[in-house]
Coordinates of C-alpha atoms in Angstrom, one line a residue:
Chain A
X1 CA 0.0 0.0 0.0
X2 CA 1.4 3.5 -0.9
X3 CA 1.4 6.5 1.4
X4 CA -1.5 9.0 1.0
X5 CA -0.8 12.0 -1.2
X6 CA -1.7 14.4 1.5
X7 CA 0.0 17.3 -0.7
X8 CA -3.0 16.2 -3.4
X9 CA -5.9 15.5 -0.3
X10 CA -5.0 19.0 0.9
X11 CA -5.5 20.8 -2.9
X12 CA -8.7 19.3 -3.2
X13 CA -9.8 20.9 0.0
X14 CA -10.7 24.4 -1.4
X15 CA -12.2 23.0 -4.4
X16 CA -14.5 20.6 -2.9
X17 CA -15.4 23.2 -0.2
X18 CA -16.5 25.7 -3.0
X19 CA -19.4 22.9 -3.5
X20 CA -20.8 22.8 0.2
X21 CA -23.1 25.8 -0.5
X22 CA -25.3 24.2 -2.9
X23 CA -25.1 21.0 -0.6
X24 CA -26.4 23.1 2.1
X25 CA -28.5 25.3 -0.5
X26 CA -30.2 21.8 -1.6
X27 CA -30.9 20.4 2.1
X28 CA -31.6 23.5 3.5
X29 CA -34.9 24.3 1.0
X30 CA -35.5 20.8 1.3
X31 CA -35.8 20.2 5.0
X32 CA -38.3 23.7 4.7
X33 CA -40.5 22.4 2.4
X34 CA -40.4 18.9 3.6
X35 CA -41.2 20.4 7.2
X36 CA -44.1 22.5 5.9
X37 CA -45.3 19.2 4.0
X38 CA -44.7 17.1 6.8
X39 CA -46.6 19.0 10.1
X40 CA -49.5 19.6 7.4
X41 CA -49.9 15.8 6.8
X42 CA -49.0 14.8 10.3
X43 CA -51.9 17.2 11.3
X44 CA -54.0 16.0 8.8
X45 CA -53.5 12.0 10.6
X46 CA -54.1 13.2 13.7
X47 CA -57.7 14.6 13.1
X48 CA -58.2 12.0 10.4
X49 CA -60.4 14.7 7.6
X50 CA -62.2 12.4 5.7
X51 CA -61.2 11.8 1.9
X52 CA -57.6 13.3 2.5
X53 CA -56.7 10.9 5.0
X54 CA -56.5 8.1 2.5
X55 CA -54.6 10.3 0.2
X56 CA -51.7 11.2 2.7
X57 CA -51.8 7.5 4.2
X58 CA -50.9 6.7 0.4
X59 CA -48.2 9.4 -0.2
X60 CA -46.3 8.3 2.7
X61 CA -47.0 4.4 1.9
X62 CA -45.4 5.4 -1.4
X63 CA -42.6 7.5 -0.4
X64 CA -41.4 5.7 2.3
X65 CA -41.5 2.3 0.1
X66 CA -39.6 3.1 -2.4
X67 CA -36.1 4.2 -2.5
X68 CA -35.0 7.8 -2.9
X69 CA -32.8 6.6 -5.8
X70 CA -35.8 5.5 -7.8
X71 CA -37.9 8.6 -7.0
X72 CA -35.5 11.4 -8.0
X73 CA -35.3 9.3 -11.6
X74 CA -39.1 8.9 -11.8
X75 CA -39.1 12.8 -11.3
X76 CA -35.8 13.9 -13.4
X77 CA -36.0 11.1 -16.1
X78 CA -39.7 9.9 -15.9
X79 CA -42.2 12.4 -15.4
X80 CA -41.2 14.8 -17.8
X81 CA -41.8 12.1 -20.8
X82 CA -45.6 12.5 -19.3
X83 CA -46.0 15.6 -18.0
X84 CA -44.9 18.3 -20.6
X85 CA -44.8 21.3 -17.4
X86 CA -42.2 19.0 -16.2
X87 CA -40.0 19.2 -19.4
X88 CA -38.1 21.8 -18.1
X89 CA -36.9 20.8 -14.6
X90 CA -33.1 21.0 -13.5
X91 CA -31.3 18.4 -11.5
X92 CA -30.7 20.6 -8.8
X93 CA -35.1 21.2 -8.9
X94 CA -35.7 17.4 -8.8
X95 CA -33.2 16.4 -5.8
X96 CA -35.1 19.3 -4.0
X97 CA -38.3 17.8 -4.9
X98 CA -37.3 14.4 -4.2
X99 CA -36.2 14.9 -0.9
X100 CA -38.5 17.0 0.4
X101 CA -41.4 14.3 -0.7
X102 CA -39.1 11.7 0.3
X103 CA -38.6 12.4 4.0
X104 CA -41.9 14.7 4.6
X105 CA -43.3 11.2 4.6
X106 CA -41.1 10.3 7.2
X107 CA -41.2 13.3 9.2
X108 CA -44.9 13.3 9.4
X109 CA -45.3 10.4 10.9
X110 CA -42.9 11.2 13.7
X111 CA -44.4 14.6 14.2
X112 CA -47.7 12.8 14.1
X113 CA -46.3 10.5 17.0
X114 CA -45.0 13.5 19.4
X115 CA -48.6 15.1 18.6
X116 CA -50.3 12.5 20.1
X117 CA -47.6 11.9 22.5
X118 CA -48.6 15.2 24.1
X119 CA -51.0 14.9 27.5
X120 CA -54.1 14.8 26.4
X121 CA -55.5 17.1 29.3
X122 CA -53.7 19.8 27.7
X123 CA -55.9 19.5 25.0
X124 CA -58.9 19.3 26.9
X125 CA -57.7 22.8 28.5
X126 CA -57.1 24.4 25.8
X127 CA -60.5 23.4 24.6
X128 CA -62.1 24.2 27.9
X129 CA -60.9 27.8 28.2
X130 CA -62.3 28.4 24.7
X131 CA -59.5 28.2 22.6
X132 CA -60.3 27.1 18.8
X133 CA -58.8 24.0 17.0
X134 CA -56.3 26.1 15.3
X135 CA -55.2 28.2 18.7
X136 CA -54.9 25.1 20.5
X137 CA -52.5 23.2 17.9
X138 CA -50.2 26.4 17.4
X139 CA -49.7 27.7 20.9
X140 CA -50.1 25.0 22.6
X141 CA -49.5 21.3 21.1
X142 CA -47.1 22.0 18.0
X143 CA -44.2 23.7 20.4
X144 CA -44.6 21.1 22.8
X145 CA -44.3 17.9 19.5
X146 CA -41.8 20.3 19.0
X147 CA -39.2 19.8 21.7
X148 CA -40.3 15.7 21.3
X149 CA -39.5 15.4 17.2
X150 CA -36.8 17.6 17.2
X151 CA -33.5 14.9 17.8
X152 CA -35.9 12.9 15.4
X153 CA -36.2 15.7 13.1
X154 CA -32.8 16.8 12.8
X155 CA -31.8 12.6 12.2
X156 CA -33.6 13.0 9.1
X157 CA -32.0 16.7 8.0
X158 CA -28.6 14.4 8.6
X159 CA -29.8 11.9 6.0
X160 CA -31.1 14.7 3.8
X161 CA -27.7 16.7 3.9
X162 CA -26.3 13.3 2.6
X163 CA -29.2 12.5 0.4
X164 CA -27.8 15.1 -1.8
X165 CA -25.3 13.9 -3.2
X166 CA -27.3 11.4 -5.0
X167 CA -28.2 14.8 -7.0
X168 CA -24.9 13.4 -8.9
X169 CA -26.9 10.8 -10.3
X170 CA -29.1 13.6 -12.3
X171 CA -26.0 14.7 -13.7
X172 CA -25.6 17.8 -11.3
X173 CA -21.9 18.6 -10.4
X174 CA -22.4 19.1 -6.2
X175 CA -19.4 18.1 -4.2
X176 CA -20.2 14.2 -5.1
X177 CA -20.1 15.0 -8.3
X178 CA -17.1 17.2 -8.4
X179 CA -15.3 15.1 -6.0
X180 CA -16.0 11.9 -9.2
X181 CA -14.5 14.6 -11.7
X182 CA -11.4 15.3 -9.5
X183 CA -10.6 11.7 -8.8
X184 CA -11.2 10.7 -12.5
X185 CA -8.3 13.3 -13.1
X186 CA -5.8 12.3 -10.3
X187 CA -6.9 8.3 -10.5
X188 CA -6.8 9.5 -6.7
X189 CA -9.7 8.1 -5.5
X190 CA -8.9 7.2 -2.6
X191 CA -7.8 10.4 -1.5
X192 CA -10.4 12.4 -3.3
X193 CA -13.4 9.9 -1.3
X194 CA -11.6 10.3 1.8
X195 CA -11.7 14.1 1.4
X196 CA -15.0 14.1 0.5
X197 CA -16.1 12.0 3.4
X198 CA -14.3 14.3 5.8
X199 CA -16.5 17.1 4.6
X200 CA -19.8 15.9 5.2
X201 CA -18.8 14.1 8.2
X202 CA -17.8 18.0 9.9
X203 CA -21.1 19.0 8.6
X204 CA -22.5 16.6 10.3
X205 CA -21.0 17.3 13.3
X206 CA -21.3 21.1 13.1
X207 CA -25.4 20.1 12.9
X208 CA -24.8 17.9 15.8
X209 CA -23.1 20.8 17.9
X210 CA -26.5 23.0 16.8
X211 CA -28.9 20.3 17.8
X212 CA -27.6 20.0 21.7
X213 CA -28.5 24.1 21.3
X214 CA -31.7 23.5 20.3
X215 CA -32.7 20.8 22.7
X216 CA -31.4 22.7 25.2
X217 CA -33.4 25.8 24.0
X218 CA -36.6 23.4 24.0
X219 CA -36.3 22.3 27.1
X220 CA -36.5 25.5 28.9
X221 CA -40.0 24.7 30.1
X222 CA -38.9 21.4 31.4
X223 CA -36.0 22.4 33.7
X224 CA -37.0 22.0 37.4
Chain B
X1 CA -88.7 40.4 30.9
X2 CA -85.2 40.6 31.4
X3 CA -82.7 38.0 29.8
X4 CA -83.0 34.3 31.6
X5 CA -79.8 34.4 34.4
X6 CA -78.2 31.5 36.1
X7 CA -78.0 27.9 34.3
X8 CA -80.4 25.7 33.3
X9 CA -79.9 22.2 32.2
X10 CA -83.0 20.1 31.2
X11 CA -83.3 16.4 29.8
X12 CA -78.9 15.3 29.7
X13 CA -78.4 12.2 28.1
X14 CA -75.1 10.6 27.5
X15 CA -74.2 7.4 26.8
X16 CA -70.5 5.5 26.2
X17 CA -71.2 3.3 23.7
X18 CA -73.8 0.3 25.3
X19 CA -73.1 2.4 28.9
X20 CA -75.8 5.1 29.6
X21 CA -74.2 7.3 31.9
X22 CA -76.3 10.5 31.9
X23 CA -80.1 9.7 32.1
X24 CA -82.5 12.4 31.7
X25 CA -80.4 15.2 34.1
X26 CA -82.0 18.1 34.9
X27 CA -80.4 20.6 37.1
X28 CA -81.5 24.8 37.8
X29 CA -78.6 26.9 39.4
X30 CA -79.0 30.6 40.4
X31 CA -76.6 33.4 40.1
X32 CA -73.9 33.2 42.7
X33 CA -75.0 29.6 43.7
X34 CA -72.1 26.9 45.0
X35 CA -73.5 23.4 44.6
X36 CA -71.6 20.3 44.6
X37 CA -72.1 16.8 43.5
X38 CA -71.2 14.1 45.5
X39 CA -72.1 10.2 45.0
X40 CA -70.1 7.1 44.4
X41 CA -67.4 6.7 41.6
X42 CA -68.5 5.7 38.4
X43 CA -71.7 6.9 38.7
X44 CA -71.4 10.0 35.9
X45 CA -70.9 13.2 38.1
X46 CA -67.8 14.1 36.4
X47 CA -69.4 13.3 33.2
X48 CA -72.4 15.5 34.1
X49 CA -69.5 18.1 34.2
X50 CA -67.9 17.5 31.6
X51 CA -71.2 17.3 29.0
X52 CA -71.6 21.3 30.1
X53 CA -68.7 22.3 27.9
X54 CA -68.7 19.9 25.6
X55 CA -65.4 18.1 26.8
X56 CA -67.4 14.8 26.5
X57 CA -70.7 15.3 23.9
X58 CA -73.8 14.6 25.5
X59 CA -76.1 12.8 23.2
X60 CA -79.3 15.1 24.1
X61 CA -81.1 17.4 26.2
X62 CA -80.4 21.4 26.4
X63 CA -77.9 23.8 28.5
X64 CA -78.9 27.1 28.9
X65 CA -76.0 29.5 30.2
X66 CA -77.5 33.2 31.1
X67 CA -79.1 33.9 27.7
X68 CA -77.0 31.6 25.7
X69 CA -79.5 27.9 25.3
X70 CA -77.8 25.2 23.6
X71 CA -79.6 22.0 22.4
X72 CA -77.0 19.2 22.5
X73 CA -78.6 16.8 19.6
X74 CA -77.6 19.8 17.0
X75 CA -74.8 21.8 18.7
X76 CA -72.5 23.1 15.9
X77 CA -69.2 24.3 16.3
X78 CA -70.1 27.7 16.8
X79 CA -72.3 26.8 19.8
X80 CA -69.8 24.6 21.7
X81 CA -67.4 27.4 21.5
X82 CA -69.8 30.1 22.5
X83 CA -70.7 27.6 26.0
X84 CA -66.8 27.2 26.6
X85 CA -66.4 30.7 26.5
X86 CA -69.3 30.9 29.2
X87 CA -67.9 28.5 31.3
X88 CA -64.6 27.6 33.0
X89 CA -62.8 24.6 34.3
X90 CA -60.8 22.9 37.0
X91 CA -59.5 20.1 36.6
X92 CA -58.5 17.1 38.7
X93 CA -54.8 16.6 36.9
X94 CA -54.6 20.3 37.1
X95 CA -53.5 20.3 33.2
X96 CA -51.7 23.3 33.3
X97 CA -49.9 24.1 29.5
X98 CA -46.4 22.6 30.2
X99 CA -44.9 24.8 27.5
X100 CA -46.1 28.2 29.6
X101 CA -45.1 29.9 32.9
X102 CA -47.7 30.4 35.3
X103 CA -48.5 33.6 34.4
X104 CA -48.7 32.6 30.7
X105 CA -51.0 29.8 31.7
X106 CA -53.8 32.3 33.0
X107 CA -53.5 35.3 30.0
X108 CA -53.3 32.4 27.7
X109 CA -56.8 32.6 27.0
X110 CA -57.2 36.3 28.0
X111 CA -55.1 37.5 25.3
X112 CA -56.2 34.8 22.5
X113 CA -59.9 34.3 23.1
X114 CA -60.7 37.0 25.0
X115 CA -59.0 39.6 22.6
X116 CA -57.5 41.5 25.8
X117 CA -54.1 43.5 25.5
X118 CA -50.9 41.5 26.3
X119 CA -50.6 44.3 29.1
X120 CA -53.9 44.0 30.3
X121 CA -53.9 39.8 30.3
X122 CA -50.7 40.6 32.3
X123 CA -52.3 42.6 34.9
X124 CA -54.8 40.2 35.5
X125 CA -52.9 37.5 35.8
X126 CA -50.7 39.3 37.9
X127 CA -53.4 40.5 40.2
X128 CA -54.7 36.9 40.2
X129 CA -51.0 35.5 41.2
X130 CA -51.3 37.8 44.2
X131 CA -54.4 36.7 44.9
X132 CA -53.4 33.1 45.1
X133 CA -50.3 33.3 46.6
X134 CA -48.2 33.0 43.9
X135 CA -47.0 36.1 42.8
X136 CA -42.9 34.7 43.3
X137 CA -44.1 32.0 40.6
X138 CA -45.4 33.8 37.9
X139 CA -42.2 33.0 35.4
X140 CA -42.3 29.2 36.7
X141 CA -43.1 26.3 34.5
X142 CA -45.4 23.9 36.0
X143 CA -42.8 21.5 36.0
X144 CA -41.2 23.1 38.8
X145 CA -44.4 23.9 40.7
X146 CA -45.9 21.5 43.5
X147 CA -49.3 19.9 43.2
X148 CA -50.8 22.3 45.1
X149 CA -49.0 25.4 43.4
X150 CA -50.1 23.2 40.1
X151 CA -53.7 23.6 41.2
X152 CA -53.8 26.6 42.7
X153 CA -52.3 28.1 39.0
X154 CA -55.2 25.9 37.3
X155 CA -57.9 27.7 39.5
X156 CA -56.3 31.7 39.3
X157 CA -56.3 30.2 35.4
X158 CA -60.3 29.6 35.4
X159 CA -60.9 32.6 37.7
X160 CA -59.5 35.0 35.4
X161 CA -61.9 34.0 32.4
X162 CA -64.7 35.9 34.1
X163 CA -67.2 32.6 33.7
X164 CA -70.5 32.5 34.6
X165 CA -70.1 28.9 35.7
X166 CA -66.8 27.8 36.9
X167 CA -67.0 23.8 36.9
X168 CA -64.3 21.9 39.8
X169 CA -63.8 18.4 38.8
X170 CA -62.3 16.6 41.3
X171 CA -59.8 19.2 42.5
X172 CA -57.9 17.7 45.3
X173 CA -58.4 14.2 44.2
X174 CA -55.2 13.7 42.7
X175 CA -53.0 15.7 45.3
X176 CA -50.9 14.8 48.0
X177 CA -52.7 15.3 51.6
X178 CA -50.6 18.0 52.3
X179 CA -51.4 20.3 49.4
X180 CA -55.3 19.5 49.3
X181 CA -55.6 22.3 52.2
X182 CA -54.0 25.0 50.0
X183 CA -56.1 24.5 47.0
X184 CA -59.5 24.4 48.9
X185 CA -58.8 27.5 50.9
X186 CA -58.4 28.9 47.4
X187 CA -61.8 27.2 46.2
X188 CA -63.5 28.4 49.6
X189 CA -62.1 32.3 48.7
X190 CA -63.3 31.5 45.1
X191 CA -67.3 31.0 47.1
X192 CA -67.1 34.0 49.1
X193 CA -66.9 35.7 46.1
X194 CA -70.4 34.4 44.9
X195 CA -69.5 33.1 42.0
X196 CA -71.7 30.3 40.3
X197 CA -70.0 27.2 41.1
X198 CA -70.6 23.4 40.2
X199 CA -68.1 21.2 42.2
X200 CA -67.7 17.6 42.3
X201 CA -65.9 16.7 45.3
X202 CA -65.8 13.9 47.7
X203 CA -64.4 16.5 50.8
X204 CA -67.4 16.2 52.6
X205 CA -66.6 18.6 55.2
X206 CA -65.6 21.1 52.8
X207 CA -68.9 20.7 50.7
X208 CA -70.9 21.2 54.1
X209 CA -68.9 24.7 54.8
X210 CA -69.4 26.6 51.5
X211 CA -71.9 24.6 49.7
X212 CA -75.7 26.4 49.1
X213 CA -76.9 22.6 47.5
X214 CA -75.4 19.6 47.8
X215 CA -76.9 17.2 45.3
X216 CA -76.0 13.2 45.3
X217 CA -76.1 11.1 41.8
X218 CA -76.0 7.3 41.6
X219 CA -76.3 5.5 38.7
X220 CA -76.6 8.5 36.0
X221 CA -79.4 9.9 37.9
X222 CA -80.1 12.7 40.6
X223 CA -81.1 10.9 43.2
X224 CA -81.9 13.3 46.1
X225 CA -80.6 17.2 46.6
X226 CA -81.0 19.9 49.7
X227 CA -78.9 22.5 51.3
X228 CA -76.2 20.5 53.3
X229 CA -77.5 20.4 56.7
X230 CA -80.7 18.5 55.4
X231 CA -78.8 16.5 53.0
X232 CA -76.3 15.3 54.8
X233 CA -77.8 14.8 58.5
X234 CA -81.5 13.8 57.1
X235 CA -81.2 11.9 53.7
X236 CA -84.2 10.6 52.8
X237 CA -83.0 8.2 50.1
X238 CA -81.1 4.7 51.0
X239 CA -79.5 4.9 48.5
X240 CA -78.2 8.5 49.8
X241 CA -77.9 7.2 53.4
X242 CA -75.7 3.8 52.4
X243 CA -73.4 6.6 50.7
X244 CA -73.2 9.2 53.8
X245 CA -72.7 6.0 56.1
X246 CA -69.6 5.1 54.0
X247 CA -68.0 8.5 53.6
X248 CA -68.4 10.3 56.7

């Protein structure tokens, strides 16, 4: 085995780093969206509205059965062969699109979980000092799901920060994708992988840093 | 003719599924009136409560709050809200909002049903805090508040609603003995203050000191009712009398 080309690993550092905002840019708009997506379904399950409960308990049948893999090429490769709107759409659009569809269907059903999880006297209260439906879920259930789905929720921005770079497959040059071009230059690959990995591993950890923060910052109300 | 006052509540039916637990209540309460429920467990006097505001749906009859008559069978949205909003409620788990302070707890409802000012809720609550001895507590969760402080915040958080009926399920049922004598000094300041009051208890000697009426339920019905010193020294039912035996 032949000693690393750290001269080479170090190079790459500032190129591959030039990538990590559209990394960020792609996880970043798709954990908002999927969040948005995701507390609207899970509230949906809870109060079960008839007609649209079959159609979310499909979506998230569907887009947590089948891999993410297969659904950003049904939406980059497939769909636009049917749906002529669709001709237009960018790789960088469909990874979006895919991951936010993708793990809204798994974040509903853990913010769905820490909904319910919440005492149901509290609801009752809220109900018996007049509050409506909609007051009672955003001032007084949501936070408190909140504080329960958040390690969950930031497990799945993990997986979605390194769901991106399956955006490579859709022929979009992110920091996978450069990180391929580099090592196809160099025949470095395993410096150019090791690099790579070492990138999203400290994002990882820099989101890891921010989540003891933020459950911290949750469980203000809980401190005795 | 002025506007109809106090409560009325004719005809209550609510059932659980095969288990008919109101039958046929009917129940008058003036303004300023304390009366309490007392009877064995199981035997729907919580659920009597609870049917007022709708917390558990009673299948028919009609509640009438001041001018405000509701008709149970057809209650829509509108009218279950309109009832809350006339009533107010203690309960026996206290079920304070975890994710607010004290102080939040009771302008909670002030500032988003009620439409008051967030200065105004404030004063209130504040004056209410005083009033129930917690004024050092006002930026506590209820996490870090006793039972008894827990309670005490879930009355001061029904007094400030202004209700025409506050409803007291169970109140000191699931504290310690030493906080239940806090919360029903609180209760018996609450009383002196006339307001209407509907209380299921089973402190008997604490429903003899502030109660106007003292009615006893068994079995979904009303069996017997009287001011305290006639109901609970000369009961006329047996089935009143094998209660009172047990209790006091």
């Amino acid at each position: 085995m032949s000693a690393l080309d750290f001269g080479y690993m170090w190079s790459l550092v500032p190129i591959l780093l030039s990538y990590v905002p559209l990394t960020l840019f792609m996880a970043l708009v798709g954990m908002a969206f999927a969040l948005v997506l995701a507390s609207a379904m899970a509230v949906e399950r809870v109060f079960r509205v008839p007609v649209l409960d079959h159609f979310v308990r499909l979506f998230i049948s569907f887009f947590r059965g089948t891999p993410l893999l297969v659904q950003l090429f049904l939406f980059y490769y497939g769909l636009p062969q049917v749906l002529s709107f669709m001709s237009g759409i960018n790789g960088v659009s469909a990874t979006i699109m895919g991951l936010t569809l993708h793990f809204s269907a798994y974040m509903a059903e853990s913010i769905r979980a820490a909904i319910m999880g919440v005492d149901r006297s509290q609801w009752e209260a809220a109900q018996a000092v007049g509050m409506t439906q909609g007051q009672m879920m955003r001032q007084i259930i949501l936070p408190q799901a909140a504080r329960v789905a958040a390690p969950t929720l930031v497990n799945y921005f993990i997986d979605m920060i390194k769901g991106t770079s399956l955006a490579f497959t859709l022929g979009v040059t992110e920091l996978m994708g450069a990180t391929q071009k580099e090592a196809a230059g160099s025949f470095l690959y395993f410096e150019a992988f090791l690099v790579v990995a070492a990138i999203y591993w400290i994002m990882v950890e820099a989101l890891a840093f921010g989540q003891r923060h933020l459950e911290v910052y949750l469980n203000k109300a809980h401190a005795r | 003719m002025t506007s109809p006052s106090g409560i009325a509540i004719s005809d209550l039916n609510k059932a659980f599924g095969d288990t008919h637990v109101l039958k046929d209540i009917s129940l008058e309460i003036a303004p300023g009136e304390r009366v309490v429920v007392i009877g064995p467990s199981g035997t729907g006097k919580s659920t009597l409560l609870r049917s007022l505001n709708f917390l558990d749906r009673p299948d028919s009859g009609t509640i009438r709050v001041g001018d405000l008559s509701v008709d149970a069978a057809k209650a829509s949205r509108g009218d279950i809200l309109a009832l809350r909003r006339r009533t107010s409620f203690v309960f026996q788990n206290y079920a304070l909002f975890a994710n607010k302070t004290a102080r939040e707890n009771i302008t909670q409802a002030l500032i988003t049903v009620q439409g008051k000012s967030t200065a105004d809720a404030n004063a209130r609550a504040d004056a209410i805090l005083r009033e129930t001895g917690l004024a050092d507590k006002a930026n506590s969760y209820p996490a870090a508040l006793s039972g008894g402080q827990q309670q005490r915040v879930g009355i001061g958080r029904a007094m400030a609603l202004d209700a025409d009926l506050m409803l007291f399920d169970e109140p000191t049922s699931a504290l310690d003995p030493e906080w239940v004598g806090e919360v029903l000094d609180l209760m018996r300041r609450v009383a002196e203050k006339r307001q209407t009051m509907l209380i299921v208890t089973h402190e008997m000697q604490f429903a003899r000191e502030i109660a106007d009426r003292i009615i006893f339920m068994d079995g979904g019905h009303i069996v017997e009712q009287g001011p305290p010193s006639q109901l609970l020294e000369a009961p006329q039912d047996p089935r009143t009398k094998a209660f009172l035996r047990r209790v006091v």
